[in-house]
């Protein structure tokens, strides 16, 4: 028998986390599937569970100290509808499952699930987003890059809650000046996990690539940001971008080793990722042509 708690405040939820290590349940769209049982039997959840969905103090989007902060229990549809949300994140969240599920599911749940195919993670990685974790001992902020430690694994401690996801306002301000490419490749439009997903963004200035950020989902054990490739491409003149990319591409080809699984083959994933990268680099090169 699972103990189920329904805290009425964040403070009460933190007591339950500290004393019972109660597992947070937001939309339940991952948790209930992971521990589903035979029809009509309760879910096989190992330990006690507490709902966080009703905690209205975690239903917010607000600016704080240079970040746009998205509360840990806000459903995805409310995030998507907010005009302050960066386009790369809105596009990605709009691809998750179907509208009815997005009324329940949360951003916090998507990142804590830490799937290599989680749709919110590529945009969060390219924006250098952070996670605000709270416990009875206070709060700590961890970059999304360090928060996800492996497939299905994160740095969340058993007395902590995700209070919010923080997006730098600096990126949001400049996003529109750059070139954005977000693509999710799946079997069908709704209720399909990614075969792969890509989120690329670049900013060109005075005929050079000033900044470039590239993340790929479902091509490795975790979502990956291509930092080494980005560093080699930054500052390159747009006229030379095509030839520099050829060398960087060779290294990338060797480094990326996707897997075969029920959703796709490694061959398809790698070939499609490379084609989308080629197309994006071409788009950036072409931006010099007036
Ligand atoms: C039919 C279907 C289709 C789907 N399609 C997609 C898809 O296209 N793309 C995609 O990325 N995902 C998809 N998913 C997975 C899932 O819907 C998302 O990952 C969703 O964002 C999870 O959010 P949730 O609130 O339901 O999480 P929950 O299931 O409630 O929780 C997930 C994990 O997060 C933890 N958690 C939740 N809130 C907090 C908090 N505030 N602090 C700390 N830990 C917390 C839980 O304890 C659990 O470990 C799909 C799922 C289903 C069932």
PDB file of C-alpha atoms in Angstrom, residues 138-251:
ATOM      1  CA  UNK A 138      17.481  26.392   1.783  1.00  0.00           C
ATOM      2  CA  UNK A 139      17.953  26.520  -1.968  1.00  0.00           C
ATOM      3  CA  UNK A 140      20.677  25.797  -4.494  1.00  0.00           C
ATOM      4  CA  UNK A 141      20.916  26.574  -8.172  1.00  0.00           C
ATOM      5  CA  UNK A 142      22.347  24.042 -10.614  1.00  0.00           C
ATOM      6  CA  UNK A 143      22.851  24.445 -14.369  1.00  0.00           C
ATOM      7  CA  UNK A 144      20.646  22.139 -16.434  1.00  0.00           C
ATOM      8  CA  UNK A 145      23.864  20.717 -17.868  1.00  0.00           C
ATOM      9  CA  UNK A 146      25.049  19.533 -14.430  1.00  0.00           C
ATOM     10  CA  UNK A 147      21.561  18.667 -13.193  1.00  0.00           C
ATOM     11  CA  UNK A 148      21.124  15.790 -15.654  1.00  0.00           C
ATOM     12  CA  UNK A 149      23.737  13.219 -14.709  1.00  0.00           C
ATOM     13  CA  UNK A 150      22.712  10.253 -16.895  1.00  0.00           C
ATOM     14  CA  UNK A 151      19.736   8.606 -18.599  1.00  0.00           C
ATOM     15  CA  UNK A 152      16.886   8.923 -16.077  1.00  0.00           C
ATOM     16  CA  UNK A 153      19.305  10.358 -13.483  1.00  0.00           C
ATOM     17  CA  UNK A 154      19.573  13.834 -11.996  1.00  0.00           C
ATOM     18  CA  UNK A 155      21.271  15.651  -9.145  1.00  0.00           C
ATOM     19  CA  UNK A 156      17.970  16.027  -7.202  1.00  0.00           C
ATOM     20  CA  UNK A 157      18.430  14.952  -3.556  1.00  0.00           C
ATOM     21  CA  UNK A 158      15.715  12.965  -1.780  1.00  0.00           C
ATOM     22  CA  UNK A 159      14.830  15.945   0.440  1.00  0.00           C
ATOM     23  CA  UNK A 160      14.552  18.434  -2.442  1.00  0.00           C
ATOM     24  CA  UNK A 161      11.930  19.782  -4.799  1.00  0.00           C
ATOM     25  CA  UNK A 162      12.350  21.561  -8.129  1.00  0.00           C
ATOM     26  CA  UNK A 163      11.082  25.007  -7.248  1.00  0.00           C
ATOM     27  CA  UNK A 164      11.642  26.532 -10.687  1.00  0.00           C
ATOM     28  CA  UNK A 165      13.458  26.404 -14.002  1.00  0.00           C
ATOM     29  CA  UNK A 166      15.399  29.613 -14.690  1.00  0.00           C
ATOM     30  CA  UNK A 167      16.072  30.988 -18.176  1.00  0.00           C
ATOM     31  CA  UNK A 168      18.578  33.840 -18.646  1.00  0.00           C
ATOM     32  CA  UNK A 169      16.771  36.990 -19.784  1.00  0.00           C
ATOM     33  CA  UNK A 170      19.899  37.905 -21.785  1.00  0.00           C
ATOM     34  CA  UNK A 171      19.228  34.981 -24.121  1.00  0.00           C
ATOM     35  CA  UNK A 172      15.512  35.760 -24.381  1.00  0.00           C
ATOM     36  CA  UNK A 173      16.324  39.356 -25.385  1.00  0.00           C
ATOM     37  CA  UNK A 174      18.662  38.332 -28.187  1.00  0.00           C
ATOM     38  CA  UNK A 175      16.880  35.184 -29.370  1.00  0.00           C
ATOM     39  CA  UNK A 176      14.884  37.010 -32.061  1.00  0.00           C
ATOM     40  CA  UNK A 177      18.002  38.576 -33.613  1.00  0.00           C
ATOM     41  CA  UNK A 178      19.427  35.112 -34.292  1.00  0.00           C
ATOM     42  CA  UNK A 179      18.590  32.163 -36.527  1.00  0.00           C
ATOM     43  CA  UNK A 180      16.601  29.449 -34.781  1.00  0.00           C
ATOM     44  CA  UNK A 181      15.997  25.904 -35.912  1.00  0.00           C
ATOM     45  CA  UNK A 182      13.929  23.511 -33.797  1.00  0.00           C
ATOM     46  CA  UNK A 183      12.905  20.155 -35.235  1.00  0.00           C
ATOM     47  CA  UNK A 184      11.393  17.098 -33.627  1.00  0.00           C
ATOM     48  CA  UNK A 185      11.459  13.993 -35.788  1.00  0.00           C
ATOM     49  CA  UNK A 186       8.837  11.495 -34.656  1.00  0.00           C
ATOM     50  CA  UNK A 187       6.561   8.831 -36.061  1.00  0.00           C
ATOM     51  CA  UNK A 188       3.510  11.078 -35.954  1.00  0.00           C
ATOM     52  CA  UNK A 189       2.434  14.529 -34.818  1.00  0.00           C
ATOM     53  CA  UNK A 190       0.962  13.689 -31.402  1.00  0.00           C
ATOM     54  CA  UNK A 191       1.797  11.265 -28.583  1.00  0.00           C
ATOM     55  CA  UNK A 192       5.079  10.140 -30.091  1.00  0.00           C
ATOM     56  CA  UNK A 193       8.458  10.366 -28.382  1.00  0.00           C
ATOM     57  CA  UNK A 194      11.286  11.727 -30.529  1.00  0.00           C
ATOM     58  CA  UNK A 195      13.341   9.621 -32.897  1.00  0.00           C
ATOM     59  CA  UNK A 196      15.571  12.613 -32.540  1.00  0.00           C
ATOM     60  CA  UNK A 197      15.213  16.326 -31.901  1.00  0.00           C
ATOM     61  CA  UNK A 198      17.459  19.293 -32.613  1.00  0.00           C
ATOM     62  CA  UNK A 199      17.614  22.829 -31.306  1.00  0.00           C
ATOM     63  CA  UNK A 200      20.099  25.162 -33.005  1.00  0.00           C
ATOM     64  CA  UNK A 201      20.524  28.902 -32.630  1.00  0.00           C
ATOM     65  CA  UNK A 202      23.107  31.239 -34.166  1.00  0.00           C
ATOM     66  CA  UNK A 203      23.792  34.949 -34.196  1.00  0.00           C
ATOM     67  CA  UNK A 204      25.711  36.565 -37.069  1.00  0.00           C
ATOM     68  CA  UNK A 205      27.296  40.007 -36.969  1.00  0.00           C
ATOM     69  CA  UNK A 206      29.500  41.861 -39.478  1.00  0.00           C
ATOM     70  CA  UNK A 207      29.816  38.787 -41.715  1.00  0.00           C
ATOM     71  CA  UNK A 208      30.922  36.488 -38.866  1.00  0.00           C
ATOM     72  CA  UNK A 209      29.315  33.855 -36.702  1.00  0.00           C
ATOM     73  CA  UNK A 210      29.192  35.677 -33.374  1.00  0.00           C
ATOM     74  CA  UNK A 211      27.521  32.903 -31.376  1.00  0.00           C
ATOM     75  CA  UNK A 212      26.259  29.412 -32.134  1.00  0.00           C
ATOM     76  CA  UNK A 213      24.527  26.905 -29.861  1.00  0.00           C
ATOM     77  CA  UNK A 214      23.559  23.368 -30.872  1.00  0.00           C
ATOM     78  CA  UNK A 215      21.828  20.589 -28.903  1.00  0.00           C
ATOM     79  CA  UNK A 216      20.594  17.190 -30.006  1.00  0.00           C
ATOM     80  CA  UNK A 217      18.078  14.901 -28.299  1.00  0.00           C
ATOM     81  CA  UNK A 218      17.820  11.095 -28.558  1.00  0.00           C
ATOM     82  CA  UNK A 219      21.220  10.587 -30.189  1.00  0.00           C
ATOM     83  CA  UNK A 220      23.116   9.650 -26.997  1.00  0.00           C
ATOM     84  CA  UNK A 221      22.514   8.528 -23.396  1.00  0.00           C
ATOM     85  CA  UNK A 222      21.532  12.086 -22.497  1.00  0.00           C
ATOM     86  CA  UNK A 223      20.602  15.144 -24.544  1.00  0.00           C
ATOM     87  CA  UNK A 224      23.907  16.584 -25.822  1.00  0.00           C
ATOM     88  CA  UNK A 225      25.119  20.104 -26.430  1.00  0.00           C
ATOM     89  CA  UNK A 226      27.845  20.257 -29.091  1.00  0.00           C
ATOM     90  CA  UNK A 227      30.157  22.614 -27.155  1.00  0.00           C
ATOM     91  CA  UNK A 228      33.398  21.589 -28.912  1.00  0.00           C
ATOM     92  CA  UNK A 229      31.862  22.147 -32.340  1.00  0.00           C
ATOM     93  CA  UNK A 230      30.373  25.474 -31.202  1.00  0.00           C
ATOM     94  CA  UNK A 231      33.782  26.686 -29.968  1.00  0.00           C
ATOM     95  CA  UNK A 232      35.390  25.837 -33.323  1.00  0.00           C
ATOM     96  CA  UNK A 233      32.688  27.634 -35.307  1.00  0.00           C
ATOM     97  CA  UNK A 234      32.382  30.805 -33.200  1.00  0.00           C
ATOM     98  CA  UNK A 235      34.017  33.821 -34.838  1.00  0.00           C
ATOM     99  CA  UNK A 236      34.381  32.149 -38.250  1.00  0.00           C
ATOM    100  CA  UNK A 237      33.572  34.358 -41.222  1.00  0.00           C
ATOM    101  CA  UNK A 238      30.344  33.382 -42.944  1.00  0.00           C
ATOM    102  CA  UNK A 239      32.214  32.998 -46.257  1.00  0.00           C
ATOM    103  CA  UNK A 240      34.443  30.324 -44.722  1.00  0.00           C
ATOM    104  CA  UNK A 241      31.784  28.674 -42.578  1.00  0.00           C
ATOM    105  CA  UNK A 242      31.065  25.894 -45.113  1.00  0.00           C
ATOM    106  CA  UNK A 243      34.688  24.739 -45.301  1.00  0.00           C
ATOM    107  CA  UNK A 244      35.312  24.990 -41.516  1.00  0.00           C
ATOM    108  CA  UNK A 245      32.104  23.028 -40.928  1.00  0.00           C
ATOM    109  CA  UNK A 246      33.417  20.182 -43.127  1.00  0.00           C
ATOM    110  CA  UNK A 247      36.258  19.543 -40.619  1.00  0.00           C
ATOM    111  CA  UNK A 248      34.049  19.972 -37.561  1.00  0.00           C
ATOM    112  CA  UNK A 249      31.492  17.627 -39.117  1.00  0.00           C
ATOM    113  CA  UNK A 250      34.088  14.852 -39.455  1.00  0.00           C
ATOM    114  CA  UNK A 251      34.853  15.020 -35.711  1.00  0.00           C
TER     115      UNK A 251
END
